[in-house]
PDB file of C-alpha atoms in Angstrom:
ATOM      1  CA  UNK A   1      82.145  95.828  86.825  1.00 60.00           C
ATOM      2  CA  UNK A   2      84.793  98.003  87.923  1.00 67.00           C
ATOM      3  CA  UNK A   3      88.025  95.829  87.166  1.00 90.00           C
ATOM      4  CA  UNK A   4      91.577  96.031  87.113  1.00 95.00           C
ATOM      5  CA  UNK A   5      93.597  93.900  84.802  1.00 96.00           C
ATOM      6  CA  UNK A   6      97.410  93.226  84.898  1.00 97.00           C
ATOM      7  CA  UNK A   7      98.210  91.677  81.520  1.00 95.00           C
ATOM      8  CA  UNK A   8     101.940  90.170  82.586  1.00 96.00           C
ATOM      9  CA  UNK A   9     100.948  87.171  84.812  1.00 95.00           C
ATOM     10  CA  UNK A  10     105.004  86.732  84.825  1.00 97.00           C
ATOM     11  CA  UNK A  11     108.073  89.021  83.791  1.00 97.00           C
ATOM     12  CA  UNK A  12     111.996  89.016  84.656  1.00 97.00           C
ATOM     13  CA  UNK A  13     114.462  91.326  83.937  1.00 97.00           C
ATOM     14  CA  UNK A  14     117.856  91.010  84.623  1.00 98.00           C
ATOM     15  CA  UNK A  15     119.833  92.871  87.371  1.00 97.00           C
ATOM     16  CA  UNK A  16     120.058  97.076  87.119  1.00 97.00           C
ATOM     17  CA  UNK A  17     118.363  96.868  83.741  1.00 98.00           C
ATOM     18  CA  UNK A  18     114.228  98.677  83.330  1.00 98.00           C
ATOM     19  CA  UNK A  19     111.466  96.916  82.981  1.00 98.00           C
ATOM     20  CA  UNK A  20     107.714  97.970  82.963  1.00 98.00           C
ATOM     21  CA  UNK A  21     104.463  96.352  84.478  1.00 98.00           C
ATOM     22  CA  UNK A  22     101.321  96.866  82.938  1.00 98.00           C
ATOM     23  CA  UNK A  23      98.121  97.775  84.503  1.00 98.00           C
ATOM     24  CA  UNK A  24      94.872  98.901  82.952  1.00 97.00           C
ATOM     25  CA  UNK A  25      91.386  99.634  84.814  1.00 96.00           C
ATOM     26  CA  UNK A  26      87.629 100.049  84.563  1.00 93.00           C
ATOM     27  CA  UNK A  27      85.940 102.314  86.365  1.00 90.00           C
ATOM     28  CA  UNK A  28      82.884 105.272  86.109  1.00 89.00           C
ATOM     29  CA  UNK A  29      84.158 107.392  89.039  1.00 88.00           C
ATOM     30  CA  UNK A  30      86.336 110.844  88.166  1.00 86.00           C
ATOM     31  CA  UNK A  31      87.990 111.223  91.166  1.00 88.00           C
ATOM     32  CA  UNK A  32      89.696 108.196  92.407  1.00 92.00           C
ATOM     33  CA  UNK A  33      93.546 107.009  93.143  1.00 93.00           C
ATOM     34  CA  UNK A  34      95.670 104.473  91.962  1.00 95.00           C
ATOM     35  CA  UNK A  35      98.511 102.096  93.555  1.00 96.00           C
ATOM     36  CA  UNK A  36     101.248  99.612  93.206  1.00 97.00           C
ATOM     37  CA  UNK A  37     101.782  97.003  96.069  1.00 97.00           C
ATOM     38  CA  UNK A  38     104.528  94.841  96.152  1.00 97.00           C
ATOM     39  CA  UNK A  39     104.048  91.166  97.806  1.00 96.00           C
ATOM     40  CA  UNK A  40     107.241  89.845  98.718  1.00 93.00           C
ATOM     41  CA  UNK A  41     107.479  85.457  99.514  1.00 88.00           C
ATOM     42  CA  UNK A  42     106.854  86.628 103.256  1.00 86.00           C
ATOM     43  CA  UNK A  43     103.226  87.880 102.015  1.00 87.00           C
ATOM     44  CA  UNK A  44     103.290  91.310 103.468  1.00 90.00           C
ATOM     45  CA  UNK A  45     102.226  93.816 100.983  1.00 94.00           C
ATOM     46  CA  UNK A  46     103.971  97.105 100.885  1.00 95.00           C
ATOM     47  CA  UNK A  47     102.986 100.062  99.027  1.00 95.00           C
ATOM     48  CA  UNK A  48     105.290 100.593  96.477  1.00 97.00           C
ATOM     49  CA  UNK A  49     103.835 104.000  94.833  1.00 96.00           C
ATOM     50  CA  UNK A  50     100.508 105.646  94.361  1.00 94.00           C
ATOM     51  CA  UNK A  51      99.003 108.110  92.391  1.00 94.00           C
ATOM     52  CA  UNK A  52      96.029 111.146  92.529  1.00 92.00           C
ATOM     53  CA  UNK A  53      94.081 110.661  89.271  1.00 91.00           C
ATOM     54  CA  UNK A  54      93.300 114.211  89.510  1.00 90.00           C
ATOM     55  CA  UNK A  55      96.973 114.894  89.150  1.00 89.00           C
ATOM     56  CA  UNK A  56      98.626 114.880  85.400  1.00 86.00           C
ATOM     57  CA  UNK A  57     102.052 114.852  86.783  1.00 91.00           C
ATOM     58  CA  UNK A  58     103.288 110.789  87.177  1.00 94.00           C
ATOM     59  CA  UNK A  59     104.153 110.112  90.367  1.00 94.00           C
ATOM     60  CA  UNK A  60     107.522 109.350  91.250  1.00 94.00           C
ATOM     61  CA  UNK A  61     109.533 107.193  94.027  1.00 94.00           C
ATOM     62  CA  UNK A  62     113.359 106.590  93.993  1.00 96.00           C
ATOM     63  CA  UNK A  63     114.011 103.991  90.868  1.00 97.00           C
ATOM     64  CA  UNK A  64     109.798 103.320  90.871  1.00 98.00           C
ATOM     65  CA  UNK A  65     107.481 105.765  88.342  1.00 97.00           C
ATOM     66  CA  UNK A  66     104.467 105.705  86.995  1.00 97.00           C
ATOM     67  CA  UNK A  67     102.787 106.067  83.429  1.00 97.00           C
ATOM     68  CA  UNK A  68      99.345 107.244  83.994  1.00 96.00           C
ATOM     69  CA  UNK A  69      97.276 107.766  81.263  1.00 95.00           C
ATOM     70  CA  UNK A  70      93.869 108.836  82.462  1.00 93.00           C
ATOM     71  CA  UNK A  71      91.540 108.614  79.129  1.00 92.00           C
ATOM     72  CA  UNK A  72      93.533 105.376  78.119  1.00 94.00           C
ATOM     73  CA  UNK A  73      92.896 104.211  81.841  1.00 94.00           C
ATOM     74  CA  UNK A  74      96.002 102.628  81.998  1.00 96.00           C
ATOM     75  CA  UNK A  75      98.800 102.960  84.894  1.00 96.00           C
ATOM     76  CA  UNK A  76     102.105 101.049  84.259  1.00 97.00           C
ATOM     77  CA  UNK A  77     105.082 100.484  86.728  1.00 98.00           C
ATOM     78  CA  UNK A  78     108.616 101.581  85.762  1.00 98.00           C
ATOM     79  CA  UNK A  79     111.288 100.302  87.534  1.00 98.00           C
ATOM     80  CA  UNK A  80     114.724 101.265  86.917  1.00 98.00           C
ATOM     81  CA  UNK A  81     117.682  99.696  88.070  1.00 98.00           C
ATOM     82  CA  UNK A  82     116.265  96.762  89.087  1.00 98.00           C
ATOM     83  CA  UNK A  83     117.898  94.930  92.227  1.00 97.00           C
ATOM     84  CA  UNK A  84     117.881  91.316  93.525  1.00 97.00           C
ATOM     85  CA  UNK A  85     115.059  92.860  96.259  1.00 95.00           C
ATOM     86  CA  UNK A  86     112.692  93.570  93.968  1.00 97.00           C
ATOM     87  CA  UNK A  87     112.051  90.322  92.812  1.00 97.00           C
ATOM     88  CA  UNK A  88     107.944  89.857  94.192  1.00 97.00           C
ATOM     89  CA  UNK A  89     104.578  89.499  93.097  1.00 97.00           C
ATOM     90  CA  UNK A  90     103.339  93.265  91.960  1.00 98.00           C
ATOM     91  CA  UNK A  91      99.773  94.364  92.035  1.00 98.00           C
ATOM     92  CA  UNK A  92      97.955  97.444  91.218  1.00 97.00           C
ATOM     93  CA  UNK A  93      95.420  98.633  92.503  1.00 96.00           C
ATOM     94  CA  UNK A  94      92.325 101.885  92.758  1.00 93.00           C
ATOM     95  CA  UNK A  95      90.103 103.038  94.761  1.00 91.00           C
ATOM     96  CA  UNK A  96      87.923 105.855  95.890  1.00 88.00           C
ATOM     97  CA  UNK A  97      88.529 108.277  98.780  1.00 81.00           C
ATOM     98  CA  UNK A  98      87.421 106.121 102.101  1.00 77.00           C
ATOM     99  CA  UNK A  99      86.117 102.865 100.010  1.00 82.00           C
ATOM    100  CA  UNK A 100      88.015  99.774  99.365  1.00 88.00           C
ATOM    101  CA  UNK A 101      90.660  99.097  96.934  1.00 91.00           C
ATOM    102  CA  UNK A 102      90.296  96.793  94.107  1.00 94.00           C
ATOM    103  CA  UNK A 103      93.547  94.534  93.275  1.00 96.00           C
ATOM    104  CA  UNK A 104      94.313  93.350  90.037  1.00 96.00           C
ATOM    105  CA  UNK A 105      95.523  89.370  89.790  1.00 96.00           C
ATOM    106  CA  UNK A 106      99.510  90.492  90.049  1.00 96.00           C
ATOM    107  CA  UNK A 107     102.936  90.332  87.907  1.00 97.00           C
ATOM    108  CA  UNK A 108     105.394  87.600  89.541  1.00 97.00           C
ATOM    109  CA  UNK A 109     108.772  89.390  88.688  1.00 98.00           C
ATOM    110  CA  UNK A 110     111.622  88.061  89.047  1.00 97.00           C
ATOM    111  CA  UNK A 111     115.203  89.836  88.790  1.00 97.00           C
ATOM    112  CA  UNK A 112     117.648  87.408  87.467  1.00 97.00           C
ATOM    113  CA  UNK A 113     121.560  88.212  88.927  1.00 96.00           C
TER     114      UNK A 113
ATOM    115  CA  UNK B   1     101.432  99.317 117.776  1.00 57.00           C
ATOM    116  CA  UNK B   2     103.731 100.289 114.873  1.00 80.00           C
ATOM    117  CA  UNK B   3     102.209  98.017 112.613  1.00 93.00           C
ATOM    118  CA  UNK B   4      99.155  95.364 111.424  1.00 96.00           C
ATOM    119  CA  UNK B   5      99.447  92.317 113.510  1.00 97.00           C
ATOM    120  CA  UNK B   6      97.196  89.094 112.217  1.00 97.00           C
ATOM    121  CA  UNK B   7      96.877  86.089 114.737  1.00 97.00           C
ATOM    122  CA  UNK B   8      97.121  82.769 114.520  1.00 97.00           C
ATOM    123  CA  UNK B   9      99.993  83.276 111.290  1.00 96.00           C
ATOM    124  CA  UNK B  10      98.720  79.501 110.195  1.00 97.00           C
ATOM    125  CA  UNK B  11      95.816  77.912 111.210  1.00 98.00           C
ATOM    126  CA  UNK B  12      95.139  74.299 110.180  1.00 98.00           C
ATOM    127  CA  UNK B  13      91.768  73.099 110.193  1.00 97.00           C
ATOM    128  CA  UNK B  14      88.907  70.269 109.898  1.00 97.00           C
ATOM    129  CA  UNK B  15      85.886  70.780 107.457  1.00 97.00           C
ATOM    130  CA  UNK B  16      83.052  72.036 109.312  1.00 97.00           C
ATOM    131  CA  UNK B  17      85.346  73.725 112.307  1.00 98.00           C
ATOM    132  CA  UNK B  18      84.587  77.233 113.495  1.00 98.00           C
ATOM    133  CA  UNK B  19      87.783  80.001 112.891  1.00 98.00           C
ATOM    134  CA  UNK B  20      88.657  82.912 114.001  1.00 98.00           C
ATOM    135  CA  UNK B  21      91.443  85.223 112.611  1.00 98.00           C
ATOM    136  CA  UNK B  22      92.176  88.630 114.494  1.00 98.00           C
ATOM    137  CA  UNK B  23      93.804  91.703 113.598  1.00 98.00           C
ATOM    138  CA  UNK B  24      95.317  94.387 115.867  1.00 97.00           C
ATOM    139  CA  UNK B  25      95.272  97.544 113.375  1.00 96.00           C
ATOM    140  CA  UNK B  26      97.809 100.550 113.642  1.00 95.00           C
ATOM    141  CA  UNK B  27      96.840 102.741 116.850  1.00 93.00           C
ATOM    142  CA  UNK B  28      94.879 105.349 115.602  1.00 90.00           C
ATOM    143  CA  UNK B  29      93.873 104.154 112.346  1.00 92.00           C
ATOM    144  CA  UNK B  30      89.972 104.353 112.177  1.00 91.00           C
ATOM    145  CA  UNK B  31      89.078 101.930 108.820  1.00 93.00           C
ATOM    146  CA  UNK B  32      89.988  98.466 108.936  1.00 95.00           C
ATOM    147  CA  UNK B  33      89.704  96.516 106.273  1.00 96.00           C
ATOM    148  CA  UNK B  34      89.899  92.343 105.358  1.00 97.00           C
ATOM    149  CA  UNK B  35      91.005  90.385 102.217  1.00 97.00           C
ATOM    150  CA  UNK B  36      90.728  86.743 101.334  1.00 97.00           C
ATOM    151  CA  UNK B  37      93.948  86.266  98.561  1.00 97.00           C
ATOM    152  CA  UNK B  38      93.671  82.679  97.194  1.00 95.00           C
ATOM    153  CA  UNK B  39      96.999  81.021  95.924  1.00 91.00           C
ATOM    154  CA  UNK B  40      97.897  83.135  92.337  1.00 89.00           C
ATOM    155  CA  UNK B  41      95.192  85.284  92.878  1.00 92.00           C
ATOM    156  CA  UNK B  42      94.943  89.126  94.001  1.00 95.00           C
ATOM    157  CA  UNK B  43      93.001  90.283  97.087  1.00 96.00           C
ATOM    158  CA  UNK B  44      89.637  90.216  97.212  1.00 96.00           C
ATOM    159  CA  UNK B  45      87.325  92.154  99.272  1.00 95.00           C
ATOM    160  CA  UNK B  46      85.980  91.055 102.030  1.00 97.00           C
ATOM    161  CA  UNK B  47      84.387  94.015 104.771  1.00 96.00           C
ATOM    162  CA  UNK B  48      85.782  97.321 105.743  1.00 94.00           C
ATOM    163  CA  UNK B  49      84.908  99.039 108.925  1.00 94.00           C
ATOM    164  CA  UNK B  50      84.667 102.256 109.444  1.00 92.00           C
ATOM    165  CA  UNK B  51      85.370 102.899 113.292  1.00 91.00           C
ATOM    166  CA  UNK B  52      82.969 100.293 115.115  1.00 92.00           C
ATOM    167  CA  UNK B  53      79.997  99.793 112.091  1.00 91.00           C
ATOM    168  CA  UNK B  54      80.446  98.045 108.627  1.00 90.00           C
ATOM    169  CA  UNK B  55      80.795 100.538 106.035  1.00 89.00           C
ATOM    170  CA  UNK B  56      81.013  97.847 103.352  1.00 92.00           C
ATOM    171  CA  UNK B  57      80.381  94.108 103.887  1.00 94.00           C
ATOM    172  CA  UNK B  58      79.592  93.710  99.714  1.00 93.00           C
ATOM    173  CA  UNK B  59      82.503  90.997  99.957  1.00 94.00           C
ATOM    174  CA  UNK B  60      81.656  88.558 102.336  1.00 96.00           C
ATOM    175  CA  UNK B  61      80.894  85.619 100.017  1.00 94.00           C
ATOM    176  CA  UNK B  62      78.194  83.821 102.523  1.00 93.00           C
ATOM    177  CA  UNK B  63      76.223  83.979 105.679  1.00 94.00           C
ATOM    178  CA  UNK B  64      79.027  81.575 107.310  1.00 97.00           C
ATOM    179  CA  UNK B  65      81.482  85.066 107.239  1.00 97.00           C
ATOM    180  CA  UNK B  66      81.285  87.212 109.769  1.00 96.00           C
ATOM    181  CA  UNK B  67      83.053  90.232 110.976  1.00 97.00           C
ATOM    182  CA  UNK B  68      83.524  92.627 114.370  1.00 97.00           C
ATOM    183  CA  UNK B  69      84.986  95.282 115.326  1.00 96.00           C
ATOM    184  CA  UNK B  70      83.245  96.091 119.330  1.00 95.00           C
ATOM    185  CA  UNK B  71      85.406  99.049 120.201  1.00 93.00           C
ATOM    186  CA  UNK B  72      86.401 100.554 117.038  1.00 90.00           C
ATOM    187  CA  UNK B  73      90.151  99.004 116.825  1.00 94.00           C
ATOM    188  CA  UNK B  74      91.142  95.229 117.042  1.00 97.00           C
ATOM    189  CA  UNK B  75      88.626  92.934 114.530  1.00 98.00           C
ATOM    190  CA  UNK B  76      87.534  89.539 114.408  1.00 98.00           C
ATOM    191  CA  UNK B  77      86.857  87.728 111.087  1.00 98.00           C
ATOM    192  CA  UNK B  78      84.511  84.885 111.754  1.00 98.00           C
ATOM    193  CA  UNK B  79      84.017  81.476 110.005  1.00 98.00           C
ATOM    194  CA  UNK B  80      81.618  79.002 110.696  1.00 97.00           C
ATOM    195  CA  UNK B  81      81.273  75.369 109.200  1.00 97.00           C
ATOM    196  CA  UNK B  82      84.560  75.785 106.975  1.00 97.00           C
ATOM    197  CA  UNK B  83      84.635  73.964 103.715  1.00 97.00           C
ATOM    198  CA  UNK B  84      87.723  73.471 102.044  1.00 96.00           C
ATOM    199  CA  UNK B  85      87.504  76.253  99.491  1.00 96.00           C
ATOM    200  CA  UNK B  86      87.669  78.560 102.555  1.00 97.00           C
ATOM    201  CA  UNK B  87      91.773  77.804 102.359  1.00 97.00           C
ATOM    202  CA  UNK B  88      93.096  80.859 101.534  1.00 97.00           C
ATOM    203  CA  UNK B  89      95.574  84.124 102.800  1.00 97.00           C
ATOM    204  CA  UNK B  90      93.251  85.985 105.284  1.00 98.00           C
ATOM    205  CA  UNK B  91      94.691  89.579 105.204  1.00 97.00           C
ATOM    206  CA  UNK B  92      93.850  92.524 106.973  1.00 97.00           C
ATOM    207  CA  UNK B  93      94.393  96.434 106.469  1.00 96.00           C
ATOM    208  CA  UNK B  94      93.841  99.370 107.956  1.00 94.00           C
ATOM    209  CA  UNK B  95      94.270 103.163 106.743  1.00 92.00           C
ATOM    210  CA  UNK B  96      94.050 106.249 108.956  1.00 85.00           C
ATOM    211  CA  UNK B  97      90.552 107.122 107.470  1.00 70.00           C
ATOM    212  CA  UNK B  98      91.151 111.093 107.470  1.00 66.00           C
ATOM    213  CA  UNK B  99      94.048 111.388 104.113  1.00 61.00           C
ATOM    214  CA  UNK B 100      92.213 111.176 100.842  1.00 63.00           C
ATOM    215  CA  UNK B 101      94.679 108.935  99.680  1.00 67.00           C
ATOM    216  CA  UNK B 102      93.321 106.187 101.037  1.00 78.00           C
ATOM    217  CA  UNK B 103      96.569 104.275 101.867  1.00 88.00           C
ATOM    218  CA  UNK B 104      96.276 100.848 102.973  1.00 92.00           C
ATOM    219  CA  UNK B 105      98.823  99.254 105.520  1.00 93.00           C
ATOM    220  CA  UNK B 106      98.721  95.381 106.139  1.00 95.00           C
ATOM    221  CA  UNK B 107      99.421  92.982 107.884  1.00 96.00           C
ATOM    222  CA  UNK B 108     101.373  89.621 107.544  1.00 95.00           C
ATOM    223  CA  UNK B 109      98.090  87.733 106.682  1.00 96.00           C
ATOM    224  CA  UNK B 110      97.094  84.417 108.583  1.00 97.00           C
ATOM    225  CA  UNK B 111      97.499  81.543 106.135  1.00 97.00           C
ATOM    226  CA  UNK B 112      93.920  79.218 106.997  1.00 98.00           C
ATOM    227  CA  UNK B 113      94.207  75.646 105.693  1.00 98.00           C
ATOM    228  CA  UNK B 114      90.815  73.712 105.522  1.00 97.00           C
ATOM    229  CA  UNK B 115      91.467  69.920 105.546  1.00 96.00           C
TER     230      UNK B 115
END
């Protein structure tokens, strides 16, 4: 089965500090890409960050960045200088070029003032 | 419109009812895709159109789901007899179908409670 497993069912971190979500995957395809969603309490998801597995470079947005490791098939969420908003339920997420995305079960964080 | 819109938000229901959620996708956006997120859980699958035809209904967990798309934009998701393990986040998605990327917007998600 082609899986994705976030490890961290909760984390907090306090206020400006870095913390790191973890998020490894299964799958048999080569090309495929790979995402971060934030779920806030009001339930809509927002895309946070995503990422071109054919691309070595980690992808990068504002305080969020990525830790791909291809063979390792592992794609971890950096967040630096955390902030009061960012507290939410984080998934990750891949998926193949016009298929659907598989979602992992989430991280609850929580920044803590 | 300028974003996914899901109708009813909440829907409260008897066992054995018939539901229907909609969802008004982003203008333009060809694929349309729905979720079923249970309380803790991630989203799981449920169909994804491709402009008027189901590219993908692998998700759809019984013959009591059902989904539509007639003209290629706004989608019903259909439930018949509900049971009370139907209670769950009903979310929808849709992606402009042409970037490789695949990038999913969604909506708000309509919140179905099965009594």
């Amino acid at each position: 089965a082609q899986t994705v497993t976030q490890s961290q069912p909760e984390m907090s971190v306090q206020e400006a500090e870095t913390v790191t979500l973890s998020c490894t995957y299964d799958t048999s395809e080569s090309n495929y890409y790979l995402f971060w969603y934030k779920q806030p309490p009001s339930r809509q998801m927002i895309l946070v960050i995503r990422q071109e597995a054919y691309k070595q470079q980690n992808a990068t947005e504002n305080r969020f960045s990525v830790n791909f490791q291809k063979a390792a098939k592992s794609f971890s969420l950096k967040i630096s200088d955390s902030q009061l908003g960012d507290t939410a339920m984080y998934f990750c997420a891949w998926g193949t070029s016009g298929s659907r995305l598989t979602f992992g079960e989430g991280t609850q964080l929580t920044v803590n003032p | 419109g300028a974003g996914v819109s899901q109708t009813p938000s909440n829907k409260v229901t008897e066992k054995g009812k018939y539901v229907e959620l909609r969802c008004d996708p982003i203008s333009g956006h060809t694929a349309l895709y729905w979720y079923r997120q249970s309380l803790g859980q991630g989203p799981e699958f449920l169909i994804y159109f491709q402009g008027t035809g189901a590219a993908d209904d692998s998700g759809l967990p019984n013959d009591r789901f059902f989904a539509v798309r007639p003209e290629g934009s706004v989608s019903t998701l259909k439930i018949q007899r509900t049971e009370r393990g139907d209670s769950a986040v009903y979310l929808c998605a849709s992606s402009d179908g042409n970037s490789g990327a695949n990038v999913l917007t969604f909506g708000a998600g309509s919140r179905l409670t099965v009594l």
